[in-house]
Short mmCIF file of C-alpha atoms and ligand atoms in Angstrom, two decimals:
data_model
loop_
_atom_site.label_atom_id
_atom_site.label_comp_id
_atom_site.label_asym_id
_atom_site.label_seq_id
_atom_site.Cartn_x
_atom_site.Cartn_y
_atom_site.Cartn_z
CA MET A 98 -57.62 8.39 49.42
CA GLU A 99 -54.86 5.84 47.47
CA THR A 100 -54.29 5.74 44.20
CA VAL A 101 -54.86 1.80 43.27
CA PHE A 102 -53.25 0.78 39.25
CA SER A 103 -53.91 -2.34 37.40
CA GLY A 104 -53.43 -3.26 33.69
CA ILE A 105 -54.35 -6.25 31.86
CA GLN A 106 -53.64 -6.79 27.85
CA PRO A 107 -56.17 -6.43 25.54
CA THR A 108 -56.10 -10.72 24.57
CA GLY A 109 -60.02 -11.30 24.22
CA GLU A 110 -61.30 -13.21 26.43
CA LEU A 111 -61.04 -12.22 29.87
CA HIS A 112 -60.11 -15.86 32.10
CA PHE A 113 -60.98 -17.47 35.29
CA GLY A 114 -57.12 -16.77 35.85
CA ASN A 115 -57.35 -13.41 35.18
CA TYR A 116 -61.14 -12.77 37.20
CA LEU A 117 -59.73 -15.27 40.60
CA GLY A 118 -56.05 -13.47 40.44
CA ALA A 119 -56.62 -9.98 39.63
CA ILE A 120 -59.85 -8.10 38.71
CA ARG A 121 -62.82 -9.46 41.49
CA ASN A 122 -60.14 -7.55 43.32
CA TRP A 123 -60.30 -4.31 41.03
CA VAL A 124 -64.04 -4.84 41.67
CA ALA A 125 -63.53 -4.56 45.06
CA LEU A 126 -61.06 -1.66 46.08
CA GLN A 127 -63.12 0.78 43.27
CA GLU A 128 -65.18 1.26 46.70
CA LYS A 129 -62.67 2.75 48.64
CA TYR A 130 -59.86 3.88 46.36
CA ARG A 131 -58.92 6.35 43.47
CA CYS A 132 -58.68 3.38 40.78
CA PHE A 133 -57.54 3.69 37.29
CA PHE A 134 -57.55 0.23 35.59
CA CYS A 135 -55.72 0.48 32.16
CA ILE A 136 -56.44 -2.08 28.72
CA VAL A 137 -52.36 -1.80 28.11
CA ASP A 138 -51.92 -2.23 24.02
CA TYR A 139 -48.32 -0.87 24.04
CA HIS A 140 -47.69 -3.98 26.11
CA ALA A 141 -49.74 -6.64 24.45
CA MET A 142 -47.83 -5.21 21.32
CA THR A 143 -44.01 -7.33 22.24
CA GLN A 144 -45.86 -10.01 21.22
CA ASN A 145 -46.99 -11.64 17.75
CA TYR A 146 -50.80 -9.76 17.20
CA ASP A 147 -52.45 -9.24 14.05
CA PRO A 148 -53.42 -5.57 13.73
CA ALA A 149 -56.93 -6.39 12.50
CA GLU A 150 -57.57 -7.45 15.45
CA MET A 151 -56.30 -5.09 18.06
CA SER A 152 -58.70 -2.76 18.22
CA ARG A 153 -61.98 -5.68 18.20
CA ARG A 154 -60.04 -6.94 20.98
CA THR A 155 -59.36 -4.02 23.39
CA LEU A 156 -62.85 -3.77 23.10
CA ASP A 157 -63.84 -7.01 23.95
CA MET A 158 -61.16 -6.42 27.12
CA ALA A 159 -63.87 -3.20 28.47
CA THR A 160 -67.26 -4.98 27.72
CA ASP A 161 -65.52 -7.88 29.55
CA LEU A 162 -64.17 -5.70 32.60
CA LEU A 163 -67.24 -3.52 32.53
CA SER A 164 -69.66 -6.78 32.84
CA CYS A 165 -67.37 -7.93 36.00
CA GLY A 166 -68.13 -4.33 37.89
CA ILE A 167 -65.56 -2.14 36.96
CA ASP A 168 -68.13 0.56 36.83
CA PRO A 169 -67.10 4.66 35.36
CA ASP A 170 -68.35 6.36 37.31
CA LYS A 171 -65.90 5.19 40.28
CA SER A 172 -63.05 4.01 38.64
CA VAL A 173 -61.17 5.41 35.54
CA LEU A 174 -60.96 2.41 32.52
CA PHE A 175 -59.00 3.07 29.67
CA VAL A 176 -57.17 2.18 26.81
CA GLN A 177 -53.19 2.94 26.91
CA SER A 178 -52.19 4.15 23.86
CA SER A 179 -54.81 6.48 24.31
CA VAL A 180 -51.88 8.60 27.18
CA PRO A 181 -49.04 8.62 25.46
CA GLU A 182 -47.12 10.00 28.25
CA HIS A 183 -47.05 6.10 29.49
CA ALA A 184 -43.86 5.71 26.72
CA GLU A 185 -42.55 9.01 28.00
CA LEU A 186 -42.40 8.11 31.52
CA CYS A 187 -40.72 4.57 30.23
CA TRP A 188 -38.38 6.44 28.44
CA ILE A 189 -37.20 8.27 31.15
CA LEU A 190 -37.47 5.57 33.40
CA ASN A 191 -35.27 3.15 30.81
CA THR A 192 -32.51 5.47 31.90
CA VAL A 193 -32.34 4.83 35.64
CA THR A 194 -33.58 1.02 34.93
CA PRO A 195 -30.34 -1.70 35.20
CA PHE A 196 -30.45 -3.92 32.17
CA GLY A 197 -28.95 -6.35 34.07
CA GLU A 198 -32.26 -6.87 35.72
CA LEU A 199 -34.23 -7.16 32.86
CA ALA A 200 -31.93 -9.76 32.07
CA ARG A 201 -33.52 -11.80 34.93
CA MET A 202 -36.67 -11.21 34.52
CA THR A 203 -38.91 -14.77 34.62
CA GLN A 204 -41.74 -13.58 31.70
CA PHE A 205 -38.76 -12.74 29.38
CA LYS A 206 -36.97 -15.20 29.64
CA ASP A 207 -40.03 -17.75 29.14
CA LYS A 208 -41.66 -15.10 26.25
CA ALA A 209 -38.43 -14.94 24.52
CA GLU A 210 -38.65 -18.82 24.73
CA ARG A 211 -41.52 -19.23 23.33
CA GLN A 212 -41.09 -16.28 20.43
CA GLU A 213 -37.55 -17.45 19.28
CA ASP A 214 -38.44 -15.73 15.94
CA ASN A 215 -39.48 -12.54 17.19
CA ILE A 216 -37.47 -10.88 20.90
CA ASN A 217 -37.66 -7.58 20.54
CA VAL A 218 -36.61 -4.86 22.46
CA GLY A 219 -40.02 -4.36 23.90
CA LEU A 220 -40.49 -7.49 25.25
CA PHE A 221 -37.22 -6.72 26.90
CA ASP A 222 -38.27 -3.20 28.22
CA TYR A 223 -42.07 -4.64 28.61
CA PRO A 224 -41.36 -3.91 32.60
CA VAL A 225 -40.19 -0.93 32.60
CA LEU A 226 -43.90 0.17 30.73
CA GLN A 227 -44.86 -1.18 32.76
CA ALA A 228 -43.29 0.36 36.39
CA ALA A 229 -44.24 3.80 34.16
CA ASP A 230 -47.81 2.60 34.42
CA ILE A 231 -48.03 2.25 37.92
CA LEU A 232 -45.52 5.50 38.96
CA LEU A 233 -47.71 8.08 36.36
CA TYR A 234 -50.82 8.29 38.71
CA LYS A 235 -48.51 7.76 41.94
CA ALA A 236 -50.41 4.51 42.50
CA LYS A 237 -49.74 2.97 45.96
CA LEU A 238 -51.32 -0.17 45.78
CA VAL A 239 -51.28 -2.80 42.30
CA PRO A 240 -53.41 -5.58 42.50
CA VAL A 241 -52.08 -8.87 40.77
CA GLY A 242 -51.58 -11.77 39.64
CA ALA A 243 -48.93 -13.55 41.71
CA ASP A 244 -47.41 -13.20 38.16
CA GLN A 245 -46.59 -10.05 38.08
CA VAL A 246 -44.70 -9.81 41.54
CA GLN A 247 -41.16 -10.10 39.85
CA HIS A 248 -42.08 -7.11 38.06
CA LEU A 249 -43.89 -5.65 41.02
CA GLU A 250 -39.84 -5.72 42.69
CA LEU A 251 -38.65 -4.46 39.69
CA ALA A 252 -41.35 -1.01 39.76
CA ARG A 253 -40.38 -0.86 43.24
CA GLU A 254 -36.80 -0.87 42.55
CA ILE A 255 -37.53 1.52 40.05
CA CYS A 256 -38.79 4.57 41.75
CA ARG A 257 -35.52 3.51 44.30
CA LYS A 258 -33.52 4.22 41.78
CA SER A 259 -35.05 7.63 40.53
CA THR A 260 -35.33 8.85 43.92
CA ALA A 261 -31.52 8.60 43.75
CA ARG A 262 -30.96 10.20 40.66
CA TRP A 263 -33.57 12.68 40.34
CA GLY A 264 -34.72 12.93 44.30
CA GLN A 265 -37.82 11.98 46.00
CA TYR A 266 -41.02 11.83 43.94
CA PHE A 267 -42.35 8.78 42.84
CA PRO A 268 -44.00 7.16 45.73
CA GLU A 269 -43.23 2.97 46.29
CA PRO A 270 -45.63 1.25 44.90
CA GLN A 271 -46.88 -1.94 46.47
CA PRO A 272 -48.18 -5.76 45.32
CA LEU A 273 -52.19 -6.72 45.87
CA LEU A 274 -52.60 -10.72 46.35
CA SER A 275 -55.96 -12.34 46.21
CA SER A 276 -56.97 -14.99 47.97
CA THR A 277 -56.22 -16.63 44.70
CA PRO A 278 -53.06 -15.10 43.31
CA LYS A 279 -51.92 -18.05 41.10
CA ILE A 280 -55.09 -20.09 39.68
CA LEU A 281 -53.16 -23.57 37.12
CA GLY A 282 -54.87 -24.19 33.49
CA LEU A 283 -57.59 -27.16 32.90
CA ASP A 284 -54.30 -29.39 31.97
CA GLY A 285 -53.30 -28.54 35.89
CA GLN A 286 -49.38 -28.27 35.09
CA ALA A 287 -48.98 -24.42 34.02
CA LYS A 288 -51.11 -21.69 35.04
CA MET A 289 -53.96 -20.27 33.06
CA SER A 290 -52.93 -18.33 29.98
CA LYS A 291 -54.36 -17.61 26.75
CA SER A 292 -51.19 -17.92 25.39
CA ILE A 293 -51.27 -21.82 26.70
CA GLY A 294 -54.34 -22.37 25.79
CA ASN A 295 -55.85 -23.94 29.13
CA THR A 296 -58.26 -21.51 30.25
CA ILE A 297 -61.75 -21.20 30.11
CA SER A 298 -63.10 -17.54 29.35
CA LEU A 299 -65.95 -15.98 31.77
CA GLY A 300 -67.90 -15.55 28.04
CA GLU A 301 -67.90 -19.10 27.40
CA PRO A 302 -71.48 -21.03 26.99
CA ASP A 303 -72.89 -22.81 30.10
CA ASP A 304 -72.43 -26.10 27.58
CA VAL A 305 -69.02 -24.96 26.95
CA ILE A 306 -67.43 -24.32 30.79
CA ARG A 307 -69.33 -27.62 31.67
CA LYS A 308 -67.59 -30.09 29.82
CA LYS A 309 -63.74 -28.19 30.24
CA LEU A 310 -64.36 -28.45 33.81
CA ALA A 311 -65.30 -32.39 33.19
CA THR A 312 -62.08 -32.83 31.31
CA ALA A 313 -60.02 -30.37 33.62
CA ALA A 314 -56.89 -32.10 35.47
CA THR A 315 -57.56 -33.51 38.83
CA ASP A 316 -55.35 -34.53 41.62
CA PRO A 317 -52.85 -36.29 39.84
CA GLN A 318 -52.44 -39.44 42.29
CA ARG A 319 -56.54 -39.84 41.92
CA VAL A 320 -55.93 -42.91 39.94
CA ARG A 321 -59.59 -44.35 40.20
CA ARG A 322 -62.71 -43.88 41.78
CA LYS A 323 -61.57 -45.46 44.64
CA ASP A 324 -58.02 -43.94 44.97
CA PRO A 325 -58.54 -41.38 47.81
CA GLY A 326 -57.59 -38.02 46.93
CA ASN A 327 -55.70 -34.99 48.48
CA PRO A 328 -57.73 -31.95 47.71
CA ASP A 329 -54.67 -29.53 48.24
CA ASN A 330 -53.21 -30.53 45.72
CA CYS A 331 -55.84 -30.54 42.75
CA ASN A 332 -56.58 -27.65 40.65
CA LEU A 333 -59.98 -27.37 41.03
CA HIS A 334 -60.09 -27.26 44.26
CA SER A 335 -59.08 -23.82 44.51
CA LEU A 336 -62.19 -22.85 42.28
CA HIS A 337 -63.86 -24.55 44.69
CA ALA A 338 -63.18 -22.05 47.24
CA PHE A 339 -63.95 -19.44 45.69
CA PHE A 340 -67.34 -20.56 43.93
CA SER A 341 -68.62 -23.06 46.20
CA SER A 342 -70.18 -22.68 49.77
CA GLN A 343 -68.33 -23.21 52.73
CA GLU A 344 -70.09 -26.70 53.18
CA GLN A 345 -70.25 -27.70 49.76
CA VAL A 346 -66.02 -27.26 50.08
CA ALA A 347 -66.48 -29.31 53.33
CA TRP A 348 -68.28 -31.93 51.70
CA VAL A 349 -65.71 -31.97 48.80
CA ARG A 350 -62.88 -32.02 50.93
CA GLU A 351 -64.12 -35.05 53.42
CA GLY A 352 -65.84 -36.60 50.32
CA CYS A 353 -62.49 -36.33 48.27
CA ALA A 354 -59.68 -37.78 50.81
CA SER A 355 -62.26 -40.89 51.73
CA ALA A 356 -63.28 -41.76 48.68
CA SER A 357 -66.45 -41.34 49.38
CA ILE A 358 -67.30 -39.20 45.71
CA GLY A 359 -66.09 -39.01 42.43
CA CYS A 360 -64.13 -36.48 40.68
CA LEU A 361 -66.74 -36.08 38.67
CA ASP A 362 -69.46 -35.30 41.53
CA CYS A 363 -66.84 -32.91 42.99
CA LYS A 364 -67.25 -31.65 38.92
CA LYS A 365 -70.35 -31.00 39.17
CA VAL A 366 -71.07 -28.98 41.38
CA LEU A 367 -68.44 -26.97 40.53
CA ALA A 368 -69.67 -26.58 37.72
CA ASP A 369 -73.49 -25.14 39.39
CA ASN A 370 -71.76 -22.65 41.02
CA VAL A 371 -69.57 -21.01 38.21
CA VAL A 372 -72.58 -21.28 35.65
CA SER A 373 -74.78 -19.99 38.34
CA HIS A 374 -72.54 -16.86 39.60
CA LEU A 375 -71.39 -16.26 35.49
CA ALA A 376 -74.97 -16.09 34.65
CA PRO A 377 -75.52 -12.25 35.73
CA ILE A 378 -72.02 -10.79 34.48
CA GLN A 379 -72.86 -12.83 30.54
CA GLN A 380 -76.41 -11.07 30.78
CA LYS A 381 -74.55 -7.69 31.66
CA ARG A 382 -72.05 -8.19 28.75
CA GLN A 383 -75.70 -9.35 26.59
CA ALA A 384 -76.72 -5.68 27.08
CA PHE A 385 -72.97 -4.09 26.31
CA ALA A 386 -73.79 -6.00 23.09
CA ALA A 387 -76.76 -4.22 22.32
CA SER A 388 -75.94 -0.89 22.95
CA PRO A 389 -71.78 -0.62 20.86
CA GLY A 390 -70.95 2.79 21.20
CA ARG A 391 -71.57 3.46 25.12
CA VAL A 392 -68.04 1.06 25.95
CA GLU A 393 -66.23 3.40 23.10
CA GLU A 394 -67.58 5.76 25.42
CA ILE A 395 -66.55 5.17 28.57
CA LEU A 396 -63.02 4.29 27.08
CA ARG A 397 -62.71 7.56 25.57
CA GLU A 398 -63.77 9.65 28.53
CA GLY A 399 -61.39 6.84 30.25
CA GLY A 400 -58.62 8.08 28.39
CA ARG A 401 -59.78 12.05 29.25
CA LYS A 402 -59.52 11.72 32.71
CA ALA A 403 -56.52 9.71 32.99
CA ARG A 404 -54.29 12.20 30.48
CA ALA A 405 -55.43 15.02 32.37
CA VAL A 406 -52.88 13.42 35.89
CA ALA A 407 -50.62 11.75 33.25
CA THR A 408 -49.63 15.26 31.43
CA GLU A 409 -49.53 16.74 34.59
CA THR A 410 -47.60 14.38 35.66
CA LEU A 411 -45.07 14.45 33.42
CA ALA A 412 -44.48 18.26 33.91
CA GLU A 413 -43.53 17.44 36.44
CA VAL A 414 -40.90 14.89 36.26
CA ARG A 415 -39.57 17.00 33.34
CA LYS A 416 -38.69 19.45 35.69
CA LEU A 417 -37.25 17.11 38.11
CA ILE A 418 -35.34 15.81 35.71
CA GLY A 419 -33.63 19.19 34.50
CA LEU A 420 -35.18 18.72 30.65
CA TRP A 421 -35.45 21.93 29.02
CA SER A 422 -39.12 23.54 28.88
P1 AMP B 203 -53.09 -10.55 31.49
O1 AMP B 203 -53.37 -10.99 31.13
O2 AMP B 203 -51.24 -11.65 31.39
O3 AMP B 203 -53.06 -9.43 31.39
O4 AMP B 203 -52.83 -10.65 33.42
C1 AMP B 203 -54.36 -9.39 34.05
C2 AMP B 203 -54.12 -10.11 35.22
O5 AMP B 203 -54.20 -11.13 35.67
C3 AMP B 203 -53.02 -9.56 36.52
O6 AMP B 203 -52.58 -9.29 37.51
C4 AMP B 203 -52.36 -11.02 36.25
O7 AMP B 203 -51.37 -11.16 37.05
C5 AMP B 203 -53.58 -11.94 36.64
N1 AMP B 203 -53.19 -13.43 36.36
C6 AMP B 203 -53.07 -14.08 34.76
N2 AMP B 203 -52.73 -14.74 35.08
C7 AMP B 203 -53.08 -15.58 36.17
C8 AMP B 203 -53.36 -16.87 36.42
N3 AMP B 203 -52.94 -17.98 35.98
N4 AMP B 203 -53.58 -17.13 37.80
C9 AMP B 203 -53.31 -15.92 38.73
N5 AMP B 203 -53.75 -14.94 37.96
C10 AMP B 203 -53.82 -14.80 36.67
N1 LIG B 204 -47.63 -6.79 33.36
C1 LIG B 204 -49.31 -6.91 33.59
C2 LIG B 204 -49.76 -8.34 33.09
O1 LIG B 204 -49.71 -9.08 31.83
C3 LIG B 204 -50.02 -6.18 33.14
C4 LIG B 204 -50.25 -5.08 33.43
C5 LIG B 204 -49.44 -3.62 32.08
C6 LIG B 204 -49.93 -4.24 34.99
N2 LIG B 204 -48.81 -2.95 33.06
C7 LIG B 204 -49.45 -2.58 34.56
C8 LIG B 204 -50.31 -5.02 35.91
C9 LIG B 204 -49.07 -2.31 36.02
C10 LIG B 204 -50.23 -3.99 36.42
C11 LIG B 204 -49.39 -2.33 36.93
O2 LIG B 204 -50.36 -9.11 33.55
#
């Protein structure tokens, strides 16, 4: 059985971008693959954060993932820092990573611009830690959103460099994109991201979800109700494609293009569908909230399973690269 690995930062809120870009794929993949899903707290430390909040954010993210359908009987769900081998392999891979390749990473440049007061070495090294996450479990498939494709390309290159230096050991991983790999934020401009503040999160109450959708940007060409729109230029259309039935999508496409329906009509149908899709996820979250020790237990067990694999890999790697033991 092939191995799947993916990670998500403990931002404390799972938003529609994460869900449609990546997490729904995670849930589907666990039926057929050996899956490791990791809450990457070491990565999250590269941005400004409040230490008093980190462990709550980690538990909240785990609760969200479990509520979406990550099943601890099928997948290993764990926290990155409970497996320190991630940091050890990162160091080893640092020694075959070209500095120039890291300097090209667009996410590093974007984040460095947004946190000018904190351009730390960890932020620069972030993609190498990500490569270590994946290679530690010898994962071949990595389900992510489009924003991670460049990091995956680098992970593949690091893998090839490690083969050139030490011989064949790690398999080369591949990204796996969902049919909605890039969800824009409610502003319709940038990708949906917590740090930009343009998100809808899965845990939001129904009335907030409805209100946020009602004010979300649509096709910028459609200024007045009677202007025909182009659904392909409307960010909400990618949400319809996922949450609505084929008939509803056809109704929206026709109605928007002919201006026979307004954006509010389209948004109302979308909001109803989103709210009913999220209802069972929200119910599960409430059930987990009622037994708080359960999530911690799942993470500890996941940490034990992941660590067993990681220590084995590291023992082999240390031998391969010629360290004394
Ligand atoms: P992050 O919250 O940055 O840790 O991202 C977790 C996963 O969600 C990664 O696979 C990302 O590629 C994916 N993701 C994050 N934001 C978006 C977005 N706006 N559209 C599609 N996928 C996304
Ligand atoms: N950098 C990824 C993100 O922000 C999260 C991540 C860390 C990851 N390690 C990973 C994703 C390994 C896939 C595989 O979305």
